[in-house]
Amino acid sequence: DISTEICQHLELPDCYFSEIDEVQGHCNQRAGYSLKKPFSPMLKPLEACHPVLLDESRKRRTLVVTDAAQDARLKDWHEPYKAFVNVPLHREGKLAGSFTVSSDAPYAWVSQEQQLLEMIAERTWVVLEHLRAEEAIKAQTRMMDDQREILALTNVPTMIRSLKSVI
């Protein structure tokens, strides 16, 4: 999977994609890789996300942090990782997700790494959107097939004759 490949390539411990729903007020970490433990999806309220992270993401700006303990913007940072790149992902002009790669120690990101992560995030997001659209079409097709089957099992002319004979 792409998260595993990225972490192994950069030799970093954590990488994940999150979906963000500002209407419902939550962030859903859906897919990722963690060197230390198996990745498990996590749903958390948006209030649990650092305000600087959300603000930069809403402004479509990638947030690059080399040392959270030394970054004045993150003075109240409580996450276990110390360095990260967070790439915001937008749908229809609104913040819809993010792609985050992190380190549990300070890390000096080079511009090529940031550019690579932004490119991977965008391309992966497009693929995910395509897969979602395909799933929606499949679900709609299944529903229509079910309705056709119900109609086929229901002999409407016979039902009408039965009703007329009762009336």
CSV table of C-alpha atoms in Angstrom, one decimal:
chain,number,residue,atom,x,y,z
A,1,ASP,CA,0.0,0.0,0.0
A,2,ILE,CA,1.1,3.6,-0.7
A,3,SER,CA,1.5,4.5,3.0
A,4,THR,CA,3.8,1.6,3.7
A,5,GLU,CA,5.9,2.5,0.6
A,6,ILE,CA,6.2,6.1,1.6
A,7,CYS,CA,7.3,5.3,5.2
A,8,GLN,CA,9.8,2.8,4.0
A,9,HIS,CA,11.2,5.1,1.3
A,10,LEU,CA,11.6,8.0,3.7
A,11,GLU,CA,12.5,5.7,6.7
A,12,LEU,CA,9.8,7.3,8.8
A,13,PRO,CA,7.4,5.6,11.2
A,14,ASP,CA,4.0,6.9,10.5
A,15,CYS,CA,1.8,7.9,7.5
A,16,TYR,CA,-2.0,8.1,7.1
A,17,PHE,CA,-4.9,9.5,5.1
A,18,SER,CA,-7.7,11.2,6.9
A,19,GLU,CA,-11.2,12.2,5.8
A,20,ILE,CA,-12.4,15.5,7.3
A,21,ASP,CA,-16.1,16.3,7.7
A,22,GLU,CA,-16.5,19.8,8.9
A,23,VAL,CA,-20.3,19.6,8.9
A,24,GLN,CA,-20.3,16.5,11.2
A,25,GLY,CA,-17.3,17.8,13.0
A,26,HIS,CA,-15.0,14.8,12.8
A,27,CYS,CA,-11.7,13.6,11.4
A,28,ASN,CA,-11.5,9.9,10.3
A,29,GLN,CA,-8.0,8.5,10.0
A,30,ARG,CA,-8.9,5.8,7.4
A,31,ALA,CA,-5.8,4.3,5.9
A,32,GLY,CA,-2.2,4.3,6.9
A,33,TYR,CA,1.0,2.7,8.1
A,34,SER,CA,2.7,2.6,11.5
A,35,LEU,CA,6.0,1.0,12.1
A,36,LYS,CA,5.4,0.6,15.8
A,37,LYS,CA,2.0,-0.9,15.8
A,38,PRO,CA,-0.6,-2.1,13.3
A,39,PHE,CA,-2.5,0.8,11.9
A,40,SER,CA,-6.1,1.0,13.0
A,41,PRO,CA,-8.6,3.6,11.8
A,42,MET,CA,-9.6,6.2,14.2
A,43,LEU,CA,-12.5,8.7,14.4
A,44,LYS,CA,-12.0,11.8,16.4
A,45,PRO,CA,-13.7,15.1,16.8
A,46,LEU,CA,-12.3,18.1,14.9
A,47,GLU,CA,-11.8,19.9,18.2
A,48,ALA,CA,-9.1,17.3,18.9
A,49,CYS,CA,-7.1,18.5,15.9
A,50,HIS,CA,-4.6,21.3,16.5
A,51,PRO,CA,-6.1,24.7,15.4
A,52,VAL,CA,-3.0,25.6,13.4
A,53,LEU,CA,-3.2,22.3,11.5
A,54,LEU,CA,-6.9,23.0,10.6
A,55,ASP,CA,-6.3,26.6,9.8
A,56,GLU,CA,-3.4,25.8,7.4
A,57,SER,CA,-5.4,23.0,5.9
A,58,ARG,CA,-8.4,25.2,5.3
A,59,LYS,CA,-6.1,27.7,3.5
A,60,ARG,CA,-4.8,24.9,1.3
A,61,ARG,CA,-1.3,25.1,2.7
A,62,THR,CA,0.9,22.2,3.5
A,63,LEU,CA,2.1,22.4,7.0
A,64,VAL,CA,5.7,21.4,7.4
A,65,VAL,CA,7.1,21.0,11.0
A,66,THR,CA,10.7,20.0,11.6
A,67,ASP,CA,10.5,20.1,15.4
A,68,ALA,CA,7.1,20.6,17.1
A,69,ALA,CA,8.7,21.3,20.5
A,70,GLN,CA,10.6,24.3,18.9
A,71,ASP,CA,7.8,25.5,16.6
A,72,ALA,CA,6.1,28.6,18.2
A,73,ARG,CA,2.9,27.9,16.2
A,74,LEU,CA,2.5,24.5,18.1
A,75,LYS,CA,3.3,25.6,21.7
A,76,ASP,CA,0.4,23.5,23.0
A,77,TRP,CA,1.2,20.4,20.8
A,78,HIS,CA,0.3,17.1,22.6
A,79,GLU,CA,0.7,14.6,19.8
A,80,PRO,CA,3.4,11.9,20.1
A,81,TYR,CA,5.1,12.8,16.9
A,82,LYS,CA,7.7,15.6,16.8
A,83,ALA,CA,8.0,16.3,13.1
A,84,PHE,CA,5.4,16.0,10.3
A,85,VAL,CA,4.2,17.1,6.9
A,86,ASN,CA,0.4,17.5,6.6
A,87,VAL,CA,-1.0,17.9,3.0
A,88,PRO,CA,-4.6,19.2,2.9
A,89,LEU,CA,-6.9,17.6,0.4
A,90,HIS,CA,-10.0,19.5,-0.9
A,91,ARG,CA,-13.2,18.5,-2.7
A,92,GLU,CA,-15.5,21.0,-4.3
A,93,GLY,CA,-13.5,23.9,-2.7
A,94,LYS,CA,-13.8,22.5,0.8
A,95,LEU,CA,-11.4,20.8,3.1
A,96,ALA,CA,-12.2,17.1,2.8
A,97,GLY,CA,-9.1,15.3,4.0
A,98,SER,CA,-5.4,15.3,4.7
A,99,PHE,CA,-2.3,13.2,4.1
A,100,THR,CA,0.2,13.2,7.0
A,101,VAL,CA,3.7,11.7,7.3
A,102,SER,CA,5.3,12.0,10.7
A,103,SER,CA,8.3,11.2,12.8
A,104,ASP,CA,8.6,10.7,16.5
A,105,ALA,CA,11.9,12.7,16.5
A,106,PRO,CA,12.8,16.0,14.9
A,107,TYR,CA,13.3,15.7,11.1
A,108,ALA,CA,14.7,18.1,8.6
A,109,TRP,CA,12.3,17.9,5.7
A,110,VAL,CA,13.8,18.8,2.3
A,111,SER,CA,11.7,20.5,-0.3
A,112,GLN,CA,11.8,17.5,-2.6
A,113,GLU,CA,10.2,15.4,0.1
A,114,GLN,CA,7.5,17.9,0.6
A,115,GLN,CA,6.9,18.1,-3.2
A,116,LEU,CA,6.8,14.3,-3.4
A,117,LEU,CA,4.3,14.0,-0.6
A,118,GLU,CA,2.1,16.7,-2.1
A,119,MET,CA,2.1,15.0,-5.5
A,120,ILE,CA,1.4,11.5,-4.0
A,121,ALA,CA,-1.4,12.9,-1.8
A,122,GLU,CA,-3.1,14.6,-4.8
A,123,ARG,CA,-2.8,11.5,-7.1
A,124,THR,CA,-3.9,9.1,-4.4
A,125,TRP,CA,-6.9,11.4,-3.5
A,126,VAL,CA,-8.0,11.3,-7.2
A,127,VAL,CA,-7.8,7.5,-7.2
A,128,LEU,CA,-9.8,7.3,-4.0
A,129,GLU,CA,-12.4,9.7,-5.4
A,130,HIS,CA,-12.7,7.5,-8.5
A,131,LEU,CA,-13.1,4.4,-6.4
A,132,ARG,CA,-15.8,6.0,-4.3
A,133,ALA,CA,-17.7,7.0,-7.5
A,134,GLU,CA,-17.4,3.4,-8.8
A,135,GLU,CA,-18.7,2.1,-5.5
A,136,ALA,CA,-21.7,4.5,-5.5
A,137,ILE,CA,-22.5,3.4,-9.1
A,138,LYS,CA,-22.3,-0.3,-8.1
A,139,ALA,CA,-24.5,0.3,-5.0
A,140,GLN,CA,-27.1,2.1,-7.2
A,141,THR,CA,-27.0,-0.7,-9.8
A,142,ARG,CA,-27.6,-3.3,-7.0
A,143,MET,CA,-30.5,-1.3,-5.7
A,144,MET,CA,-32.1,-1.0,-9.2
A,145,ASP,CA,-31.5,-4.7,-9.8
A,146,ASP,CA,-33.3,-5.5,-6.5
A,147,GLN,CA,-36.2,-3.3,-7.4
A,148,ARG,CA,-36.5,-5.0,-10.8
A,149,GLU,CA,-36.4,-8.4,-9.1
A,150,ILE,CA,-39.2,-7.3,-6.8
A,151,LEU,CA,-41.3,-6.1,-9.7
A,152,ALA,CA,-40.7,-9.3,-11.6
A,153,LEU,CA,-41.8,-11.3,-8.6
A,154,THR,CA,-44.9,-9.2,-8.3
A,155,ASN,CA,-47.4,-10.0,-11.0
A,156,VAL,CA,-49.1,-6.7,-11.2
A,157,PRO,CA,-51.9,-7.7,-13.7
A,158,THR,CA,-52.9,-10.6,-11.5
A,159,MET,CA,-52.9,-8.3,-8.4
A,160,ILE,CA,-55.2,-5.8,-10.2
A,161,ARG,CA,-57.6,-8.6,-11.3
A,162,SER,CA,-57.7,-9.9,-7.7
A,163,LEU,CA,-58.4,-6.4,-6.3
A,164,LYS,CA,-61.2,-5.8,-8.9
A,165,SER,CA,-62.9,-9.1,-8.0
A,166,VAL,CA,-62.9,-8.0,-4.4
A,167,ILE,CA,-64.3,-4.6,-5.1
